[in-house]
Amino acid sequence: MRAILSDVHGNASALRAVLEDIDKRGIKEIISLGDLIGYGPEPIKCLEMARSFSVSLMGNHEEAVLFEPEGFSKKAQSAVEWTRKQLSNAHLTGGEDPFEFVGSLLKRHSEGGLLWVHGSPREPTQEYIFPNDIKRPHKLKPIFARFDQVCFVGHTHYAGVITEKLEFLMPPDLLNVYMIDQGKAIINVGSVGQPRDGNPKASYVTFDGDSVVFHRVPYDLKMTADMIYKVPELDNFLGDRLFKGK
Ligand code: ZN
């Protein structure tokens, strides 16, 4: 059994709650799909916790602190610059430079017909696969052609399943369980630290090779929001949105 999570976004309180939930299930193998940092107030703590994961992939926010932010709003850009400063001023336990760790993240991970990326198999760190894309077969067809069975993604912060028949299935409609023997599927694991699907609880999935189970974990979001409000470079909106899950 494995746990797959994404888009922690510097929200250490949410990540801690999710890791406790994973630990309670006795799961040791964790895959992160990227965006451990960016927007949130505790990037270093999140990187530190991620060092024990089995696989850790790169998201667009890791790419942005390493290189130049691309396609970011002014608020997001300010958060990137603040995050970069935090990384420049810190060391991970054992003395490792946080940029070394971030720079070592891979853009994709695959095992047989299974693929893990941050955004999309076509453009791993940047392209979004939105629920509404089921109306755009010309976009999704080439994406489905890039993997054989299941592709796990994050990036949109919106948990759910897109089937090869171009349906979008939300976790509540599935009673939180999706069997993967029904043709190809794109599984969006949602976001740990900044959900935007209307549910403020932290999102992640577990996967046993046959079925994907969607989980939501409550955490102290006021604590994270208050930390965001104290940092001028992090827009208050980044704290406000946590309460709404939007
Ligand atoms: Zn993200």
PDB file of C-alpha atoms and ligand atoms in Angstrom:
ATOM      1  CA  MET A   1       0.000   0.000   0.000  1.00  0.00           C
ATOM      2  CA  ARG A   2       1.215   3.459  -0.882  1.00  0.00           C
ATOM      3  CA  ALA A   3       0.103   6.988  -0.098  1.00  0.00           C
ATOM      4  CA  ILE A   4       0.227   9.607  -2.844  1.00  0.00           C
ATOM      5  CA  LEU A   5       0.029  13.301  -2.032  1.00  0.00           C
ATOM      6  CA  SER A   6       0.604  16.612  -3.781  1.00  0.00           C
ATOM      7  CA  ASP A   7       0.608  20.393  -3.429  1.00  0.00           C
ATOM      8  CA  VAL A   8       1.608  20.769   0.202  1.00  0.00           C
ATOM      9  CA  HIS A   9       2.540  24.398  -0.523  1.00  0.00           C
ATOM     10  CA  GLY A  10       4.489  25.132   2.636  1.00  0.00           C
ATOM     11  CA  ASN A  11       1.571  24.150   4.872  1.00  0.00           C
ATOM     12  CA  ALA A  12       3.399  22.109   7.532  1.00  0.00           C
ATOM     13  CA  SER A  13       0.352  21.831   9.783  1.00  0.00           C
ATOM     14  CA  ALA A  14      -1.635  20.141   6.990  1.00  0.00           C
ATOM     15  CA  LEU A  15       1.281  17.884   6.032  1.00  0.00           C
ATOM     16  CA  ARG A  16       1.797  16.805   9.655  1.00  0.00           C
ATOM     17  CA  ALA A  17      -1.896  15.829   9.936  1.00  0.00           C
ATOM     18  CA  VAL A  18      -1.735  13.876   6.668  1.00  0.00           C
ATOM     19  CA  LEU A  19       1.474  12.060   7.668  1.00  0.00           C
ATOM     20  CA  GLU A  20      -0.128  11.072  10.999  1.00  0.00           C
ATOM     21  CA  ASP A  21      -3.143   9.722   9.110  1.00  0.00           C
ATOM     22  CA  ILE A  22      -0.864   7.764   6.743  1.00  0.00           C
ATOM     23  CA  ASP A  23       1.133   6.424   9.688  1.00  0.00           C
ATOM     24  CA  LYS A  24      -2.060   5.252  11.453  1.00  0.00           C
ATOM     25  CA  ARG A  25      -2.804   3.126   8.380  1.00  0.00           C
ATOM     26  CA  GLY A  26       0.645   1.528   8.699  1.00  0.00           C
ATOM     27  CA  ILE A  27       1.709   2.862   5.279  1.00  0.00           C
ATOM     28  CA  LYS A  28       5.460   3.424   4.881  1.00  0.00           C
ATOM     29  CA  GLU A  29       5.721   4.300   1.193  1.00  0.00           C
ATOM     30  CA  ILE A  30       4.848   7.883   0.289  1.00  0.00           C
ATOM     31  CA  ILE A  31       4.960   9.527  -3.141  1.00  0.00           C
ATOM     32  CA  SER A  32       4.839  13.321  -3.432  1.00  0.00           C
ATOM     33  CA  LEU A  33       3.790  14.849  -6.748  1.00  0.00           C
ATOM     34  CA  GLY A  34       5.420  18.211  -6.136  1.00  0.00           C
ATOM     35  CA  ASP A  35       4.724  21.774  -5.013  1.00  0.00           C
ATOM     36  CA  LEU A  36       5.935  21.030  -1.492  1.00  0.00           C
ATOM     37  CA  ILE A  37       6.663  24.745  -1.265  1.00  0.00           C
ATOM     38  CA  GLY A  38       5.191  28.049  -2.463  1.00  0.00           C
ATOM     39  CA  TYR A  39       2.300  30.114  -0.982  1.00  0.00           C
ATOM     40  CA  GLY A  40       2.630  28.669   2.531  1.00  0.00           C
ATOM     41  CA  PRO A  41       4.577  29.913   5.575  1.00  0.00           C
ATOM     42  CA  GLU A  42       6.754  26.865   6.392  1.00  0.00           C
ATOM     43  CA  PRO A  43       8.623  25.735   3.262  1.00  0.00           C
ATOM     44  CA  ILE A  44      11.686  24.414   5.104  1.00  0.00           C
ATOM     45  CA  LYS A  45       9.640  22.246   7.502  1.00  0.00           C
ATOM     46  CA  CYS A  46       7.789  20.766   4.531  1.00  0.00           C
ATOM     47  CA  LEU A  47      11.009  19.979   2.637  1.00  0.00           C
ATOM     48  CA  GLU A  48      12.407  18.411   5.807  1.00  0.00           C
ATOM     49  CA  MET A  49       9.384  16.111   6.199  1.00  0.00           C
ATOM     50  CA  ALA A  50       9.509  15.178   2.506  1.00  0.00           C
ATOM     51  CA  ARG A  51      13.059  13.848   2.737  1.00  0.00           C
ATOM     52  CA  SER A  52      11.757  10.524   4.060  1.00  0.00           C
ATOM     53  CA  PHE A  53       9.358   9.990   1.133  1.00  0.00           C
ATOM     54  CA  SER A  54      10.047   7.125  -1.296  1.00  0.00           C
ATOM     55  CA  VAL A  55       9.553   9.338  -4.346  1.00  0.00           C
ATOM     56  CA  SER A  56       9.406  13.119  -4.537  1.00  0.00           C
ATOM     57  CA  LEU A  57       8.646  14.852  -7.821  1.00  0.00           C
ATOM     58  CA  MET A  58       9.127  18.416  -8.969  1.00  0.00           C
ATOM     59  CA  GLY A  59       6.245  20.869  -9.286  1.00  0.00           C
ATOM     60  CA  ASN A  60       6.038  24.257 -10.939  1.00  0.00           C
ATOM     61  CA  HIS A  61       6.723  25.993  -7.606  1.00  0.00           C
ATOM     62  CA  GLU A  62       9.991  24.093  -7.091  1.00  0.00           C
ATOM     63  CA  GLU A  63      10.888  24.988 -10.657  1.00  0.00           C
ATOM     64  CA  ALA A  64      10.054  28.642  -9.927  1.00  0.00           C
ATOM     65  CA  VAL A  65      12.428  28.928  -6.950  1.00  0.00           C
ATOM     66  CA  LEU A  66      15.203  27.204  -8.892  1.00  0.00           C
ATOM     67  CA  PHE A  67      14.802  29.180 -12.086  1.00  0.00           C
ATOM     68  CA  GLU A  68      12.443  32.019 -12.972  1.00  0.00           C
ATOM     69  CA  PRO A  69       8.723  32.013 -12.177  1.00  0.00           C
ATOM     70  CA  GLU A  70       6.721  31.400 -15.356  1.00  0.00           C
ATOM     71  CA  GLY A  71       3.076  32.322 -15.743  1.00  0.00           C
ATOM     72  CA  PHE A  72       2.707  33.427 -12.106  1.00  0.00           C
ATOM     73  CA  SER A  73       0.437  36.223 -10.892  1.00  0.00           C
ATOM     74  CA  LYS A  74       1.969  39.120  -8.953  1.00  0.00           C
ATOM     75  CA  LYS A  75       0.842  37.592  -5.628  1.00  0.00           C
ATOM     76  CA  ALA A  76       2.266  34.203  -6.577  1.00  0.00           C
ATOM     77  CA  GLN A  77       5.514  35.765  -7.734  1.00  0.00           C
ATOM     78  CA  SER A  78       5.925  37.600  -4.432  1.00  0.00           C
ATOM     79  CA  ALA A  79       5.378  34.269  -2.618  1.00  0.00           C
ATOM     80  CA  VAL A  80       8.016  32.617  -4.835  1.00  0.00           C
ATOM     81  CA  GLU A  81      10.559  35.311  -4.006  1.00  0.00           C
ATOM     82  CA  TRP A  82       9.831  35.063  -0.266  1.00  0.00           C
ATOM     83  CA  THR A  83      10.101  31.252  -0.432  1.00  0.00           C
ATOM     84  CA  ARG A  84      13.412  31.478  -2.297  1.00  0.00           C
ATOM     85  CA  LYS A  85      14.731  33.752   0.456  1.00  0.00           C
ATOM     86  CA  GLN A  86      13.703  31.217   3.136  1.00  0.00           C
ATOM     87  CA  LEU A  87      15.566  28.476   1.271  1.00  0.00           C
ATOM     88  CA  SER A  88      18.648  30.672   0.885  1.00  0.00           C
ATOM     89  CA  ASN A  89      18.779  31.315   4.632  1.00  0.00           C
ATOM     90  CA  ALA A  90      18.350  27.747   5.861  1.00  0.00           C
ATOM     91  CA  HIS A  91      19.932  24.317   5.972  1.00  0.00           C
ATOM     92  CA  LEU A  92      18.175  20.998   6.237  1.00  0.00           C
ATOM     93  CA  THR A  93      19.101  18.628   9.062  1.00  0.00           C
ATOM     94  CA  GLY A  94      22.567  17.265   8.366  1.00  0.00           C
ATOM     95  CA  GLY A  95      23.568  20.473   6.621  1.00  0.00           C
ATOM     96  CA  GLU A  96      22.098  19.839   3.169  1.00  0.00           C
ATOM     97  CA  ASP A  97      21.349  22.952   1.132  1.00  0.00           C
ATOM     98  CA  PRO A  98      17.560  23.094   0.510  1.00  0.00           C
ATOM     99  CA  PHE A  99      18.264  24.022  -3.142  1.00  0.00           C
ATOM    100  CA  GLU A 100      20.246  20.770  -3.529  1.00  0.00           C
ATOM    101  CA  PHE A 101      17.222  18.792  -2.380  1.00  0.00           C
ATOM    102  CA  VAL A 102      14.763  20.786  -4.532  1.00  0.00           C
ATOM    103  CA  GLY A 103      17.092  20.532  -7.525  1.00  0.00           C
ATOM    104  CA  SER A 104      17.300  16.749  -7.148  1.00  0.00           C
ATOM    105  CA  LEU A 105      13.539  16.218  -7.597  1.00  0.00           C
ATOM    106  CA  LEU A 106      12.548  14.284 -10.716  1.00  0.00           C
ATOM    107  CA  LYS A 107       9.860  15.347 -13.159  1.00  0.00           C
ATOM    108  CA  ARG A 108       8.282  11.923 -13.568  1.00  0.00           C
ATOM    109  CA  HIS A 109       8.166   8.478 -12.023  1.00  0.00           C
ATOM    110  CA  SER A 110       6.841   5.376 -13.762  1.00  0.00           C
ATOM    111  CA  GLU A 111       6.361   1.689 -12.999  1.00  0.00           C
ATOM    112  CA  GLY A 112       4.907  -0.451 -15.776  1.00  0.00           C
ATOM    113  CA  GLY A 113       1.659   1.176 -16.867  1.00  0.00           C
ATOM    114  CA  LEU A 114       1.613   3.558 -13.924  1.00  0.00           C
ATOM    115  CA  LEU A 115       2.857   7.117 -14.196  1.00  0.00           C
ATOM    116  CA  TRP A 116       3.276   9.858 -11.597  1.00  0.00           C
ATOM    117  CA  VAL A 117       3.741  13.544 -12.516  1.00  0.00           C
ATOM    118  CA  HIS A 118       2.875  16.936 -11.026  1.00  0.00           C
ATOM    119  CA  GLY A 119       0.728  18.344 -13.833  1.00  0.00           C
ATOM    120  CA  SER A 120       0.430  16.250 -16.959  1.00  0.00           C
ATOM    121  CA  PRO A 121       2.355  13.506 -18.780  1.00  0.00           C
ATOM    122  CA  ARG A 122       2.835  15.871 -21.705  1.00  0.00           C
ATOM    123  CA  GLU A 123       4.346  18.765 -19.776  1.00  0.00           C
ATOM    124  CA  PRO A 124       5.077  17.343 -16.301  1.00  0.00           C
ATOM    125  CA  THR A 125       5.473  20.494 -14.216  1.00  0.00           C
ATOM    126  CA  GLN A 126       3.380  23.083 -16.071  1.00  0.00           C
ATOM    127  CA  GLU A 127       0.295  21.744 -17.872  1.00  0.00           C
ATOM    128  CA  TYR A 128      -2.988  21.570 -15.945  1.00  0.00           C
ATOM    129  CA  ILE A 129      -5.566  18.841 -16.482  1.00  0.00           C
ATOM    130  CA  PHE A 130      -8.805  20.455 -15.296  1.00  0.00           C
ATOM    131  CA  PRO A 131     -12.131  18.681 -14.641  1.00  0.00           C
ATOM    132  CA  ASN A 132     -13.615  20.756 -17.496  1.00  0.00           C
ATOM    133  CA  ASP A 133     -11.117  19.279 -19.939  1.00  0.00           C
ATOM    134  CA  ILE A 134     -13.528  16.351 -20.403  1.00  0.00           C
ATOM    135  CA  LYS A 135     -15.136  18.688 -22.950  1.00  0.00           C
ATOM    136  CA  ARG A 136     -11.830  18.926 -24.816  1.00  0.00           C
ATOM    137  CA  PRO A 137     -11.061  15.495 -26.314  1.00  0.00           C
ATOM    138  CA  HIS A 138      -8.411  17.055 -28.585  1.00  0.00           C
ATOM    139  CA  LYS A 139      -6.500  17.983 -25.400  1.00  0.00           C
ATOM    140  CA  LEU A 140      -7.072  14.774 -23.433  1.00  0.00           C
ATOM    141  CA  LYS A 141      -6.552  12.184 -26.202  1.00  0.00           C
ATOM    142  CA  PRO A 142      -2.814  12.863 -26.621  1.00  0.00           C
ATOM    143  CA  ILE A 143      -2.465  12.963 -22.834  1.00  0.00           C
ATOM    144  CA  PHE A 144      -4.084   9.517 -22.442  1.00  0.00           C
ATOM    145  CA  ALA A 145      -1.773   8.242 -25.212  1.00  0.00           C
ATOM    146  CA  ARG A 146       1.234   8.976 -22.952  1.00  0.00           C
ATOM    147  CA  PHE A 147       0.534   6.225 -20.398  1.00  0.00           C
ATOM    148  CA  ASP A 148      -0.842   2.677 -20.388  1.00  0.00           C
ATOM    149  CA  GLN A 149      -2.957   2.352 -17.260  1.00  0.00           C
ATOM    150  CA  VAL A 150      -3.123   5.055 -14.612  1.00  0.00           C
ATOM    151  CA  CYS A 151      -1.555   8.495 -14.337  1.00  0.00           C
ATOM    152  CA  PHE A 152      -1.472  10.206 -10.938  1.00  0.00           C
ATOM    153  CA  VAL A 153      -1.413  14.012 -10.996  1.00  0.00           C
ATOM    154  CA  GLY A 154      -1.929  17.048  -8.735  1.00  0.00           C
ATOM    155  CA  HIS A 155      -1.402  20.711  -9.743  1.00  0.00           C
ATOM    156  CA  THR A 156      -5.095  21.764 -10.025  1.00  0.00           C
ATOM    157  CA  HIS A 157      -5.722  21.185  -6.280  1.00  0.00           C
ATOM    158  CA  TYR A 158      -8.960  19.458  -7.312  1.00  0.00           C
ATOM    159  CA  ALA A 159      -9.332  15.784  -6.352  1.00  0.00           C
ATOM    160  CA  GLY A 160     -11.063  13.359  -8.718  1.00  0.00           C
ATOM    161  CA  VAL A 161     -10.822  10.897 -11.583  1.00  0.00           C
ATOM    162  CA  ILE A 162     -10.894  11.533 -15.331  1.00  0.00           C
ATOM    163  CA  THR A 163     -11.720   8.356 -17.230  1.00  0.00           C
ATOM    164  CA  GLU A 164     -10.793   7.535 -20.810  1.00  0.00           C
ATOM    165  CA  LYS A 165     -14.513   7.882 -21.618  1.00  0.00           C
ATOM    166  CA  LEU A 166     -14.011  11.519 -20.633  1.00  0.00           C
ATOM    167  CA  GLU A 167     -16.049  11.594 -17.462  1.00  0.00           C
ATOM    168  CA  PHE A 168     -14.958  13.488 -14.362  1.00  0.00           C
ATOM    169  CA  LEU A 169     -15.784  11.601 -11.171  1.00  0.00           C
ATOM    170  CA  MET A 170     -15.665  13.366  -7.824  1.00  0.00           C
ATOM    171  CA  PRO A 171     -14.603  11.391  -4.737  1.00  0.00           C
ATOM    172  CA  PRO A 172     -17.997  11.760  -2.955  1.00  0.00           C
ATOM    173  CA  ASP A 173     -19.756  10.299  -6.052  1.00  0.00           C
ATOM    174  CA  LEU A 174     -17.375   7.333  -5.894  1.00  0.00           C
ATOM    175  CA  LEU A 175     -17.849   6.915  -2.129  1.00  0.00           C
ATOM    176  CA  ASN A 176     -14.129   7.708  -2.151  1.00  0.00           C
ATOM    177  CA  VAL A 177     -13.068   4.477  -3.887  1.00  0.00           C
ATOM    178  CA  TYR A 178     -12.062   4.015  -7.537  1.00  0.00           C
ATOM    179  CA  MET A 179     -11.216   0.590  -8.999  1.00  0.00           C
ATOM    180  CA  ILE A 180      -8.549   0.909 -11.674  1.00  0.00           C
ATOM    181  CA  ASP A 181      -9.657  -2.072 -13.817  1.00  0.00           C
ATOM    182  CA  GLN A 182     -11.992   0.056 -15.956  1.00  0.00           C
ATOM    183  CA  GLY A 183      -9.647   1.351 -18.669  1.00  0.00           C
ATOM    184  CA  LYS A 184      -7.157   4.172 -18.454  1.00  0.00           C
ATOM    185  CA  ALA A 185      -7.648   6.858 -15.829  1.00  0.00           C
ATOM    186  CA  ILE A 186      -6.090  10.090 -14.625  1.00  0.00           C
ATOM    187  CA  ILE A 187      -6.252  10.302 -10.845  1.00  0.00           C
ATOM    188  CA  ASN A 188      -5.940  13.752  -9.326  1.00  0.00           C
ATOM    189  CA  VAL A 189      -4.944  13.310  -5.689  1.00  0.00           C
ATOM    190  CA  GLY A 190      -5.991  16.846  -4.705  1.00  0.00           C
ATOM    191  CA  SER A 191      -3.946  19.166  -2.508  1.00  0.00           C
ATOM    192  CA  VAL A 192      -2.636  18.723   1.032  1.00  0.00           C
ATOM    193  CA  GLY A 193      -1.991  22.370   1.811  1.00  0.00           C
ATOM    194  CA  GLN A 194      -4.350  24.448  -0.329  1.00  0.00           C
ATOM    195  CA  PRO A 195      -7.407  22.502  -1.583  1.00  0.00           C
ATOM    196  CA  ARG A 196      -9.495  24.358  -4.178  1.00  0.00           C
ATOM    197  CA  ASP A 197     -12.314  21.844  -4.633  1.00  0.00           C
ATOM    198  CA  GLY A 198     -14.566  23.345  -1.984  1.00  0.00           C
ATOM    199  CA  ASN A 199     -13.410  21.031   0.829  1.00  0.00           C
ATOM    200  CA  PRO A 200     -10.852  22.739   3.114  1.00  0.00           C
ATOM    201  CA  LYS A 201      -9.584  19.444   4.579  1.00  0.00           C
ATOM    202  CA  ALA A 202      -6.195  18.159   3.384  1.00  0.00           C
ATOM    203  CA  SER A 203      -6.461  15.685   0.494  1.00  0.00           C
ATOM    204  CA  TYR A 204      -4.428  12.577  -0.393  1.00  0.00           C
ATOM    205  CA  VAL A 205      -4.992   9.067  -1.752  1.00  0.00           C
ATOM    206  CA  THR A 206      -3.928   5.545  -0.905  1.00  0.00           C
ATOM    207  CA  PHE A 207      -3.267   2.971  -3.632  1.00  0.00           C
ATOM    208  CA  ASP A 208      -2.902  -0.812  -3.329  1.00  0.00           C
ATOM    209  CA  GLY A 209      -2.435  -1.609  -7.027  1.00  0.00           C
ATOM    210  CA  ASP A 210      -6.157  -2.309  -7.609  1.00  0.00           C
ATOM    211  CA  SER A 211      -8.025   0.571  -6.061  1.00  0.00           C
ATOM    212  CA  VAL A 212      -7.491   4.211  -5.205  1.00  0.00           C
ATOM    213  CA  VAL A 213      -9.042   5.525  -1.989  1.00  0.00           C
ATOM    214  CA  PHE A 214      -9.510   9.275  -1.529  1.00  0.00           C
ATOM    215  CA  HIS A 215      -8.966  10.670   1.966  1.00  0.00           C
ATOM    216  CA  ARG A 216      -9.619  14.079   3.587  1.00  0.00           C
ATOM    217  CA  VAL A 217      -7.927  15.029   6.838  1.00  0.00           C
ATOM    218  CA  PRO A 218      -8.865  17.951   9.094  1.00  0.00           C
ATOM    219  CA  TYR A 219      -5.999  20.061  10.409  1.00  0.00           C
ATOM    220  CA  ASP A 220      -5.417  23.346  12.238  1.00  0.00           C
ATOM    221  CA  LEU A 221      -5.897  25.662   9.271  1.00  0.00           C
ATOM    222  CA  LYS A 222      -6.191  28.736  11.489  1.00  0.00           C
ATOM    223  CA  MET A 223      -2.609  28.149  12.613  1.00  0.00           C
ATOM    224  CA  THR A 224      -1.354  28.154   9.008  1.00  0.00           C
ATOM    225  CA  ALA A 225      -3.519  31.159   8.055  1.00  0.00           C
ATOM    226  CA  ASP A 226      -2.256  33.172  11.037  1.00  0.00           C
ATOM    227  CA  MET A 227       1.339  32.465  10.025  1.00  0.00           C
ATOM    228  CA  ILE A 228       0.564  33.646   6.467  1.00  0.00           C
ATOM    229  CA  TYR A 229      -1.033  36.871   7.784  1.00  0.00           C
ATOM    230  CA  LYS A 230       2.193  37.667   9.650  1.00  0.00           C
ATOM    231  CA  VAL A 231       4.329  37.588   6.486  1.00  0.00           C
ATOM    232  CA  PRO A 232       3.828  40.747   4.376  1.00  0.00           C
ATOM    233  CA  GLU A 233       5.158  39.051   1.224  1.00  0.00           C
ATOM    234  CA  LEU A 234       2.436  36.373   1.477  1.00  0.00           C
ATOM    235  CA  ASP A 235      -0.898  37.901   0.447  1.00  0.00           C
ATOM    236  CA  ASN A 236      -3.684  37.592   3.051  1.00  0.00           C
ATOM    237  CA  PHE A 237      -5.800  35.947   0.365  1.00  0.00           C
ATOM    238  CA  LEU A 238      -3.507  32.902   0.649  1.00  0.00           C
ATOM    239  CA  GLY A 239      -4.645  32.514   4.264  1.00  0.00           C
ATOM    240  CA  ASP A 240      -8.317  33.352   3.630  1.00  0.00           C
ATOM    241  CA  ARG A 241      -8.679  30.745   0.890  1.00  0.00           C
ATOM    242  CA  LEU A 242      -7.670  27.913   3.233  1.00  0.00           C
ATOM    243  CA  PHE A 243     -10.948  28.296   5.175  1.00  0.00           C
ATOM    244  CA  LYS A 244     -13.020  28.074   2.005  1.00  0.00           C
ATOM    245  CA  GLY A 245     -11.027  25.388   0.229  1.00  0.00           C
ATOM    246  CA  LYS A 246     -11.173  27.566  -2.891  1.00  0.00           C
TER     247      LYS A 246
HETATM  248 ZN    ZN B   1       0.183  23.605  -6.586  1.00  0.00          ZN
END
